[in-house]
Amino acid sequence: EPEVTQTPSHQVTQMGQEVILRCVPISNHLYFYWYRQILGQKVEFLVSFYNNEISEKSEIFDDQFSVERPDGSNFTLKIRSTKLEDSAMYFCASRRTVGKETQYFGPGTRLLVL
Amino acid sequence: SQQGEEDPQALSIQEGENATMNCSYKTSINNLQWYRQNSGRGLVHLILIRSNEREKHSGRLRVTLDTSKKSSSLLITASRAADTASYFCATDEVTGGGNKLTFGTGTQLKVEL
């Protein structure tokens, strides 16, 4: 069964460094998402992406964040200058169509900013 | 209360018992989805119920949806120790844009032997 994959599974970085989190969505899916979950808290929406552009973003998704689908299979989340409060589990998700379909989540990347 | 708020926050039962978790939400939805998360791990999709559906079954899971009360419940029957996890409801809202999911605070279920 196809699944969403994410790399790396864990990333440790220094405050102020740039990180790129990678995701490979399910191949025939058209809508892509990033969410995050700070330890012990609920999952929060960051951004949705369709047809090579952002369709919606939350207030968390400020200028330090960007997303890209560079090659038709990968979907990346970049944090330009990490802060301590960016430490969280980051989940990528994809879905096939809007409105009626399940979002499938990857296993997550645990980011720790020191 | 917040969109997608679950109760109880924590539930401890014996193996073989049924577990019921409730979720309330505030806005109009396309569908409501339940996910499971083992400690520190990824989100596993359990079941999706559409706004025009009232009840849905999948194995030992039964989900109900009451759009007039903006609430849903997840029932796990004949629970097993392996069902120990956090359970989240997530609403797919009727908005413009990319149909984000809004997650609830979750119910931590512990099933004891």
mmCIF file of C-alpha atoms in Angstrom:
data_model
loop_
_atom_site.group_PDB
_atom_site.id
_atom_site.type_symbol
_atom_site.label_atom_id
_atom_site.label_comp_id
_atom_site.label_asym_id
_atom_site.label_seq_id
_atom_site.Cartn_x
_atom_site.Cartn_y
_atom_site.Cartn_z
ATOM 1 C CA GLU A 1 0.000 0.000 0.000
ATOM 2 C CA PRO A 2 1.462 3.397 -0.931
ATOM 3 C CA GLU A 3 2.482 5.631 1.910
ATOM 4 C CA VAL A 4 3.893 9.043 2.628
ATOM 5 C CA THR A 5 7.555 8.976 3.575
ATOM 6 C CA GLN A 6 9.608 11.599 5.384
ATOM 7 C CA THR A 7 13.312 12.154 5.904
ATOM 8 C CA PRO A 8 15.125 12.505 8.143
ATOM 9 C CA SER A 9 13.298 10.847 11.010
ATOM 10 C CA HIS A 10 15.229 12.975 13.506
ATOM 11 C CA GLN A 11 17.152 16.205 13.074
ATOM 12 C CA VAL A 12 19.129 18.146 15.642
ATOM 13 C CA THR A 13 20.240 21.644 14.730
ATOM 14 C CA GLN A 14 21.616 24.778 16.298
ATOM 15 C CA MET A 15 19.449 27.854 16.708
ATOM 16 C CA GLY A 16 19.748 30.096 13.671
ATOM 17 C CA GLN A 17 20.592 27.287 11.272
ATOM 18 C CA GLU A 18 18.526 26.417 8.231
ATOM 19 C CA VAL A 19 16.815 23.039 8.023
ATOM 20 C CA ILE A 20 15.055 21.303 5.178
ATOM 21 C CA LEU A 21 12.552 18.590 5.932
ATOM 22 C CA ARG A 22 11.707 16.262 3.084
ATOM 23 C CA CYS A 23 8.574 14.389 2.201
ATOM 24 C CA VAL A 24 7.567 12.101 -0.631
ATOM 25 C CA PRO A 25 3.774 12.161 -0.906
ATOM 26 C CA ILE A 26 1.711 9.343 -2.374
ATOM 27 C CA SER A 27 2.306 9.426 -6.101
ATOM 28 C CA ASN A 28 -1.173 10.206 -7.467
ATOM 29 C CA HIS A 29 -2.020 12.750 -4.788
ATOM 30 C CA LEU A 30 -2.444 16.388 -5.680
ATOM 31 C CA TYR A 31 -2.739 18.209 -2.350
ATOM 32 C CA PHE A 32 0.083 18.424 0.130
ATOM 33 C CA TYR A 33 0.282 19.635 3.697
ATOM 34 C CA TRP A 34 2.656 20.280 6.543
ATOM 35 C CA TYR A 35 1.589 20.095 10.162
ATOM 36 C CA ARG A 36 3.547 20.248 13.359
ATOM 37 C CA GLN A 37 3.083 18.942 16.864
ATOM 38 C CA ILE A 38 4.964 20.462 19.748
ATOM 39 C CA LEU A 39 5.604 17.859 22.431
ATOM 40 C CA GLY A 40 2.482 17.214 24.455
ATOM 41 C CA GLN A 41 0.337 19.515 22.348
ATOM 42 C CA LYS A 42 -2.096 19.026 19.532
ATOM 43 C CA VAL A 43 -1.297 18.787 15.864
ATOM 44 C CA GLU A 44 -1.343 22.200 14.166
ATOM 45 C CA PHE A 45 -1.770 23.026 10.514
ATOM 46 C CA LEU A 46 1.086 24.942 8.881
ATOM 47 C CA VAL A 47 0.457 25.077 5.151
ATOM 48 C CA SER A 48 -1.355 23.481 2.239
ATOM 49 C CA PHE A 49 -0.003 23.307 -1.290
ATOM 50 C CA TYR A 50 -1.698 22.596 -4.597
ATOM 51 C CA ASN A 51 -0.750 23.123 -8.225
ATOM 52 C CA ASN A 52 2.681 24.398 -7.257
ATOM 53 C CA GLU A 53 1.482 27.119 -4.977
ATOM 54 C CA ILE A 54 0.429 27.657 -1.395
ATOM 55 C CA SER A 55 -3.345 27.475 -1.055
ATOM 56 C CA GLU A 56 -3.556 28.248 2.645
ATOM 57 C CA LYS A 57 -1.176 28.928 5.512
ATOM 58 C CA SER A 58 -1.528 29.452 9.227
ATOM 59 C CA GLU A 59 -0.176 32.305 11.303
ATOM 60 C CA ILE A 60 2.629 29.985 12.388
ATOM 61 C CA PHE A 61 3.868 29.830 8.793
ATOM 62 C CA ASP A 62 5.739 33.134 8.759
ATOM 63 C CA ASP A 63 8.544 34.383 6.515
ATOM 64 C CA GLN A 64 10.969 31.916 8.073
ATOM 65 C CA PHE A 65 9.091 29.037 6.505
ATOM 66 C CA SER A 66 8.846 28.047 2.871
ATOM 67 C CA VAL A 67 7.665 25.042 0.923
ATOM 68 C CA GLU A 68 8.641 23.697 -2.439
ATOM 69 C CA ARG A 69 7.916 20.816 -4.750
ATOM 70 C CA PRO A 70 11.192 20.830 -6.614
ATOM 71 C CA ASP A 71 10.931 17.786 -8.820
ATOM 72 C CA GLY A 72 7.402 16.380 -8.999
ATOM 73 C CA SER A 73 7.924 13.834 -6.254
ATOM 74 C CA ASN A 74 9.479 15.568 -3.255
ATOM 75 C CA PHE A 75 7.748 18.145 -1.094
ATOM 76 C CA THR A 76 9.998 20.113 1.219
ATOM 77 C CA LEU A 77 9.591 22.405 4.201
ATOM 78 C CA LYS A 78 12.422 24.838 4.817
ATOM 79 C CA ILE A 79 12.949 26.767 8.022
ATOM 80 C CA ARG A 80 15.468 29.503 7.269
ATOM 81 C CA SER A 81 16.668 30.436 10.735
ATOM 82 C CA THR A 82 15.485 28.016 13.361
ATOM 83 C CA LYS A 83 14.347 29.096 16.806
ATOM 84 C CA LEU A 84 14.130 27.050 19.976
ATOM 85 C CA GLU A 85 10.343 27.094 19.696
ATOM 86 C CA ASP A 86 10.522 25.381 16.298
ATOM 87 C CA SER A 87 11.361 22.157 18.118
ATOM 88 C CA ALA A 88 8.503 19.834 17.275
ATOM 89 C CA MET A 89 7.440 16.830 15.263
ATOM 90 C CA TYR A 90 6.718 17.871 11.682
ATOM 91 C CA PHE A 91 4.247 15.817 9.676
ATOM 92 C CA CYS A 92 3.731 15.843 5.964
ATOM 93 C CA ALA A 93 0.389 14.736 4.563
ATOM 94 C CA SER A 94 -1.146 14.284 1.147
ATOM 95 C CA ARG A 95 -4.596 13.727 -0.285
ATOM 96 C CA ARG A 96 -5.938 12.880 -3.689
ATOM 97 C CA THR A 97 -8.886 15.261 -4.076
ATOM 98 C CA VAL A 98 -10.423 18.107 -2.148
ATOM 99 C CA GLY A 99 -13.405 17.796 0.134
ATOM 100 C CA LYS A 100 -14.071 14.100 0.367
ATOM 101 C CA GLU A 101 -10.848 12.307 0.891
ATOM 102 C CA THR A 102 -8.611 11.239 3.700
ATOM 103 C CA GLN A 103 -5.309 12.932 4.389
ATOM 104 C CA TYR A 104 -2.494 10.395 4.715
ATOM 105 C CA PHE A 105 0.282 11.309 7.073
ATOM 106 C CA GLY A 106 3.942 10.478 7.008
ATOM 107 C CA PRO A 107 5.752 9.180 10.086
ATOM 108 C CA GLY A 108 7.095 12.623 10.935
ATOM 109 C CA THR A 109 10.447 14.310 11.442
ATOM 110 C CA ARG A 110 11.371 15.117 14.996
ATOM 111 C CA LEU A 111 13.225 18.434 14.978
ATOM 112 C CA LEU A 112 15.219 19.538 17.980
ATOM 113 C CA VAL A 113 16.652 23.046 17.985
ATOM 114 C CA LEU A 114 19.408 23.653 20.548
ATOM 115 C CA SER B 1 -14.209 25.328 23.620
ATOM 116 C CA GLN B 2 -11.830 24.843 20.740
ATOM 117 C CA GLN B 3 -12.548 23.320 17.371
ATOM 118 C CA GLY B 4 -12.155 19.572 17.691
ATOM 119 C CA GLU B 5 -12.072 19.265 21.437
ATOM 120 C CA GLU B 6 -12.189 15.757 22.811
ATOM 121 C CA ASP B 7 -13.325 14.314 26.047
ATOM 122 C CA PRO B 8 -12.307 12.676 28.146
ATOM 123 C CA GLN B 9 -8.694 13.820 28.056
ATOM 124 C CA ALA B 10 -7.642 10.479 29.485
ATOM 125 C CA LEU B 11 -9.380 7.128 29.733
ATOM 126 C CA SER B 12 -8.204 3.985 31.440
ATOM 127 C CA ILE B 13 -10.068 0.711 30.940
ATOM 128 C CA GLN B 14 -9.566 -3.021 31.222
ATOM 129 C CA GLU B 15 -8.930 -5.193 28.207
ATOM 130 C CA GLY B 16 -12.188 -6.399 26.730
ATOM 131 C CA GLU B 17 -14.143 -3.304 27.736
ATOM 132 C CA ASN B 18 -15.440 -0.732 25.307
ATOM 133 C CA ALA B 19 -13.905 2.726 25.033
ATOM 134 C CA THR B 20 -15.885 5.768 23.980
ATOM 135 C CA MET B 21 -14.308 9.083 23.063
ATOM 136 C CA ASN B 22 -16.189 12.236 22.155
ATOM 137 C CA CYS B 23 -15.300 15.176 19.987
ATOM 138 C CA SER B 24 -16.994 18.535 19.624
ATOM 139 C CA TYR B 25 -16.371 21.121 16.959
ATOM 140 C CA LYS B 26 -17.640 24.562 16.017
ATOM 141 C CA THR B 27 -17.703 25.131 12.266
ATOM 142 C CA SER B 28 -19.376 23.499 9.277
ATOM 143 C CA ILE B 29 -17.423 20.523 8.057
ATOM 144 C CA ASN B 30 -16.950 18.428 4.935
ATOM 145 C CA ASN B 31 -15.962 15.429 6.992
ATOM 146 C CA LEU B 32 -14.521 14.394 10.316
ATOM 147 C CA GLN B 33 -11.636 12.007 10.648
ATOM 148 C CA TRP B 34 -10.242 10.045 13.573
ATOM 149 C CA TYR B 35 -6.556 9.373 13.913
ATOM 150 C CA ARG B 36 -4.507 7.326 16.298
ATOM 151 C CA GLN B 37 -1.037 8.180 17.557
ATOM 152 C CA ASN B 38 1.206 5.918 19.562
ATOM 153 C CA SER B 39 3.498 7.808 21.890
ATOM 154 C CA GLY B 40 5.884 10.006 19.915
ATOM 155 C CA ARG B 41 5.001 8.366 16.635
ATOM 156 C CA GLY B 42 3.098 9.222 13.469
ATOM 157 C CA LEU B 43 -0.600 9.654 12.854
ATOM 158 C CA VAL B 44 -2.520 6.653 11.628
ATOM 159 C CA HIS B 45 -5.830 7.282 9.935
ATOM 160 C CA LEU B 46 -8.650 5.235 11.429
ATOM 161 C CA ILE B 47 -11.888 6.312 9.857
ATOM 162 C CA LEU B 48 -13.523 9.168 7.966
ATOM 163 C CA ILE B 49 -17.178 10.100 8.272
ATOM 164 C CA ARG B 50 -18.711 12.535 5.833
ATOM 165 C CA SER B 51 -21.042 15.342 6.864
ATOM 166 C CA ASN B 52 -24.056 13.571 5.337
ATOM 167 C CA GLU B 53 -23.356 10.340 7.217
ATOM 168 C CA ARG B 54 -24.524 9.568 10.725
ATOM 169 C CA GLU B 55 -22.705 6.370 11.565
ATOM 170 C CA LYS B 56 -19.844 4.352 10.181
ATOM 171 C CA HIS B 57 -18.170 1.093 11.150
ATOM 172 C CA SER B 58 -14.737 -0.302 10.538
ATOM 173 C CA GLY B 59 -13.826 -3.510 12.329
ATOM 174 C CA ARG B 60 -14.031 -2.807 16.062
ATOM 175 C CA LEU B 61 -14.512 0.912 15.462
ATOM 176 C CA ARG B 62 -17.815 2.705 15.341
ATOM 177 C CA VAL B 63 -18.044 6.412 14.644
ATOM 178 C CA THR B 64 -21.119 8.568 14.924
ATOM 179 C CA LEU B 65 -21.603 12.123 13.736
ATOM 180 C CA ASP B 66 -24.291 14.565 14.824
ATOM 181 C CA THR B 67 -23.952 17.703 12.743
ATOM 182 C CA SER B 68 -26.808 19.420 14.577
ATOM 183 C CA LYS B 69 -24.848 19.131 17.819
ATOM 184 C CA LYS B 70 -21.490 19.423 16.087
ATOM 185 C CA SER B 71 -20.217 16.342 17.806
ATOM 186 C CA SER B 72 -18.786 12.935 17.031
ATOM 187 C CA SER B 73 -17.966 9.857 19.015
ATOM 188 C CA LEU B 74 -15.527 7.027 18.496
ATOM 189 C CA LEU B 75 -16.313 3.680 20.060
ATOM 190 C CA ILE B 76 -13.698 0.960 20.244
ATOM 191 C CA THR B 77 -15.278 -2.339 21.163
ATOM 192 C CA ALA B 78 -13.576 -5.248 22.925
ATOM 193 C CA SER B 79 -10.461 -3.194 23.561
ATOM 194 C CA ARG B 80 -6.985 -4.698 23.573
ATOM 195 C CA ALA B 81 -3.776 -3.604 25.227
ATOM 196 C CA ALA B 82 -2.491 -2.743 21.738
ATOM 197 C CA ASP B 83 -5.211 -0.082 21.468
ATOM 198 C CA THR B 84 -3.306 1.994 24.023
ATOM 199 C CA ALA B 85 -2.602 5.273 22.224
ATOM 200 C CA SER B 86 -3.819 8.833 21.818
ATOM 201 C CA TYR B 87 -6.862 9.342 19.644
ATOM 202 C CA PHE B 88 -7.568 12.582 17.814
ATOM 203 C CA CYS B 89 -10.509 13.836 15.880
ATOM 204 C CA ALA B 90 -9.795 16.180 13.008
ATOM 205 C CA THR B 91 -12.290 18.275 11.123
ATOM 206 C CA ASP B 92 -12.072 19.099 7.443
ATOM 207 C CA GLU B 93 -13.787 22.465 7.381
ATOM 208 C CA VAL B 94 -15.885 24.113 4.727
ATOM 209 C CA THR B 95 -13.619 27.008 3.850
ATOM 210 C CA GLY B 96 -11.835 28.343 0.846
ATOM 211 C CA GLY B 97 -8.275 27.208 0.364
ATOM 212 C CA GLY B 98 -6.713 23.838 0.865
ATOM 213 C CA ASN B 99 -9.073 22.021 3.213
ATOM 214 C CA LYS B 100 -6.767 21.869 6.185
ATOM 215 C CA LEU B 101 -7.493 19.541 9.074
ATOM 216 C CA THR B 102 -8.066 21.028 12.490
ATOM 217 C CA PHE B 103 -7.128 18.595 15.205
ATOM 218 C CA GLY B 104 -8.576 18.212 18.642
ATOM 219 C CA THR B 105 -6.670 17.943 21.874
ATOM 220 C CA GLY B 106 -6.883 14.170 21.922
ATOM 221 C CA THR B 107 -7.902 11.431 24.300
ATOM 222 C CA GLN B 108 -5.174 9.298 25.835
ATOM 223 C CA LEU B 109 -6.493 5.775 26.067
ATOM 224 C CA LYS B 110 -4.829 3.206 28.264
ATOM 225 C CA VAL B 111 -6.005 -0.380 28.055
ATOM 226 C CA GLU B 112 -4.768 -2.512 30.917
ATOM 227 C CA LEU B 113 -4.444 -6.273 30.978
#
